[in-house]
Amino acid sequence: MKMMGIKLIVLCLAGVAILALIPATNGASLDCINKGVDGLLATNYATCPQGYTVTGCSCGMACGSYSIQTHLGRSRCYCHIGCNGGNPIDWTLARCCKVTDTPQ
């Protein structure tokens, strides 16, 4: 949907809608991926690849408390360990997006 030169994009993750206002560019698109860690490799962090930005987080152990951070130039989710008595949680997921130009 275009509104006065701005594209309105609605992202949904874990039942929460996130609105992103992105300057309209002819041929621009939103490229999104999920990055996560679980199992024996689980940490409280899920980091997006270079060039992507966290648009939402989801945490294991019924933890709804997280922060979106920048670390070493990359965007990441940090799930707060207080949700699991100070122990690592069993999985962390970041929804990572970037605006790309699509050739016409």
PDB file of N, CA, C and O in Angstrom, residues 11-18 34 54-58 66 77 93-96:
ATOM      1  N   LEU A  11       4.674  -6.280   9.431  1.00  0.00           N
ATOM      2  CA  LEU A  11       5.383  -7.525   9.685  1.00  0.00           C
ATOM      3  C   LEU A  11       4.730  -8.202  10.882  1.00  0.00           C
ATOM      4  O   LEU A  11       4.404  -7.547  11.861  1.00  0.00           O
ATOM      5  N   CYS A  12       4.549  -9.507  10.816  1.00  0.00           N
ATOM      6  CA  CYS A  12       3.939 -10.232  11.929  1.00  0.00           C
ATOM      7  C   CYS A  12       4.894 -11.302  12.428  1.00  0.00           C
ATOM      8  O   CYS A  12       5.459 -12.059  11.645  1.00  0.00           O
ATOM      9  N   LEU A  13       5.110 -11.343  13.718  1.00  0.00           N
ATOM     10  CA  LEU A  13       5.947 -12.352  14.346  1.00  0.00           C
ATOM     11  C   LEU A  13       5.367 -12.633  15.717  1.00  0.00           C
ATOM     12  O   LEU A  13       5.150 -11.717  16.497  1.00  0.00           O
ATOM     13  N   ALA A  14       5.117 -13.873  15.983  1.00  0.00           N
ATOM     14  CA  ALA A  14       4.588 -14.312  17.277  1.00  0.00           C
ATOM     15  C   ALA A  14       3.310 -13.552  17.640  1.00  0.00           C
ATOM     16  O   ALA A  14       3.106 -13.191  18.780  1.00  0.00           O
ATOM     17  N   GLY A  15       2.470 -13.286  16.623  1.00  0.00           N
ATOM     18  CA  GLY A  15       1.188 -12.665  16.875  1.00  0.00           C
ATOM     19  C   GLY A  15       1.242 -11.168  17.128  1.00  0.00           C
ATOM     20  O   GLY A  15       0.256 -10.567  17.485  1.00  0.00           O
ATOM     21  N   VAL A  16       2.409 -10.556  16.954  1.00  0.00           N
ATOM     22  CA  VAL A  16       2.543  -9.122  17.175  1.00  0.00           C
ATOM     23  C   VAL A  16       2.799  -8.450  15.834  1.00  0.00           C
ATOM     24  O   VAL A  16       3.695  -8.847  15.105  1.00  0.00           O
ATOM     25  N   ALA A  17       2.017  -7.461  15.503  1.00  0.00           N
ATOM     26  CA  ALA A  17       2.212  -6.735  14.242  1.00  0.00           C
ATOM     27  C   ALA A  17       3.179  -5.579  14.480  1.00  0.00           C
ATOM     28  O   ALA A  17       3.069  -4.860  15.460  1.00  0.00           O
ATOM     29  N   ILE A  18       4.126  -5.440  13.578  1.00  0.00           N
ATOM     30  CA  ILE A  18       5.099  -4.353  13.645  1.00  0.00           C
ATOM     31  C   ILE A  18       4.934  -3.536  12.378  1.00  0.00           C
ATOM     32  O   ILE A  18       4.988  -4.079  11.278  1.00  0.00           O
ATOM     33  N   ASN A  34      14.534 -15.537   8.748  1.00  0.00           N
ATOM     34  CA  ASN A  34      14.593 -15.882  10.168  1.00  0.00           C
ATOM     35  C   ASN A  34      15.993 -16.394  10.480  1.00  0.00           C
ATOM     36  O   ASN A  34      16.552 -17.190   9.727  1.00  0.00           O
ATOM     37  N   VAL A  54      17.027  -6.351  12.749  1.00  0.00           N
ATOM     38  CA  VAL A  54      16.013  -7.087  13.509  1.00  0.00           C
ATOM     39  C   VAL A  54      14.711  -6.301  13.478  1.00  0.00           C
ATOM     40  O   VAL A  54      14.678  -5.114  13.776  1.00  0.00           O
ATOM     41  N   THR A  55      13.635  -6.986  13.093  1.00  0.00           N
ATOM     42  CA  THR A  55      12.301  -6.377  13.133  1.00  0.00           C
ATOM     43  C   THR A  55      11.412  -7.055  14.169  1.00  0.00           C
ATOM     44  O   THR A  55      10.323  -6.578  14.443  1.00  0.00           O
ATOM     45  N   GLY A  56      11.872  -8.165  14.741  1.00  0.00           N
ATOM     46  CA  GLY A  56      11.106  -8.851  15.777  1.00  0.00           C
ATOM     47  C   GLY A  56      11.924  -9.967  16.384  1.00  0.00           C
ATOM     48  O   GLY A  56      12.866 -10.464  15.768  1.00  0.00           O
ATOM     49  N   CYS A  57      11.576 -10.338  17.608  1.00  0.00           N
ATOM     50  CA  CYS A  57      12.280 -11.400  18.329  1.00  0.00           C
ATOM     51  C   CYS A  57      11.269 -12.360  18.939  1.00  0.00           C
ATOM     52  O   CYS A  57      10.134 -11.989  19.223  1.00  0.00           O
ATOM     53  N   SER A  58      11.723 -13.574  19.149  1.00  0.00           N
ATOM     54  CA  SER A  58      10.922 -14.555  19.855  1.00  0.00           C
ATOM     55  C   SER A  58      11.881 -15.395  20.690  1.00  0.00           C
ATOM     56  O   SER A  58      12.987 -15.711  20.247  1.00  0.00           O
ATOM     57  N   TYR A  66      12.808  -9.299  25.825  1.00  0.00           N
ATOM     58  CA  TYR A  66      13.993  -9.263  24.972  1.00  0.00           C
ATOM     59  C   TYR A  66      14.361  -7.824  24.656  1.00  0.00           C
ATOM     60  O   TYR A  66      13.583  -6.897  24.863  1.00  0.00           O
ATOM     61  N   CYS A  77      18.897 -10.002  18.421  1.00  0.00           N
ATOM     62  CA  CYS A  77      17.949 -10.136  19.527  1.00  0.00           C
ATOM     63  C   CYS A  77      18.699 -10.671  20.739  1.00  0.00           C
ATOM     64  O   CYS A  77      19.550 -11.544  20.604  1.00  0.00           O
ATOM     65  N   LEU A  93      15.000 -16.555  18.400  1.00  0.00           N
ATOM     66  CA  LEU A  93      14.748 -16.321  16.981  1.00  0.00           C
ATOM     67  C   LEU A  93      14.705 -14.825  16.703  1.00  0.00           C
ATOM     68  O   LEU A  93      14.102 -14.066  17.449  1.00  0.00           O
ATOM     69  N   ALA A  94      15.374 -14.419  15.625  1.00  0.00           N
ATOM     70  CA  ALA A  94      15.314 -13.035  15.148  1.00  0.00           C
ATOM     71  C   ALA A  94      14.676 -13.027  13.768  1.00  0.00           C
ATOM     72  O   ALA A  94      14.997 -13.869  12.926  1.00  0.00           O
ATOM     73  N   ARG A  95      13.776 -12.096  13.536  1.00  0.00           N
ATOM     74  CA  ARG A  95      13.249 -11.840  12.184  1.00  0.00           C
ATOM     75  C   ARG A  95      14.081 -10.683  11.644  1.00  0.00           C
ATOM     76  O   ARG A  95      14.125  -9.610  12.250  1.00  0.00           O
ATOM     77  N   CYS A  96      14.779 -10.922  10.540  1.00  0.00           N
ATOM     78  CA  CYS A  96      15.735  -9.978   9.984  1.00  0.00           C
ATOM     79  C   CYS A  96      15.262  -9.509   8.609  1.00  0.00           C
ATOM     80  O   CYS A  96      14.917 -10.332   7.765  1.00  0.00           O
TER      81      CYS A  96
END
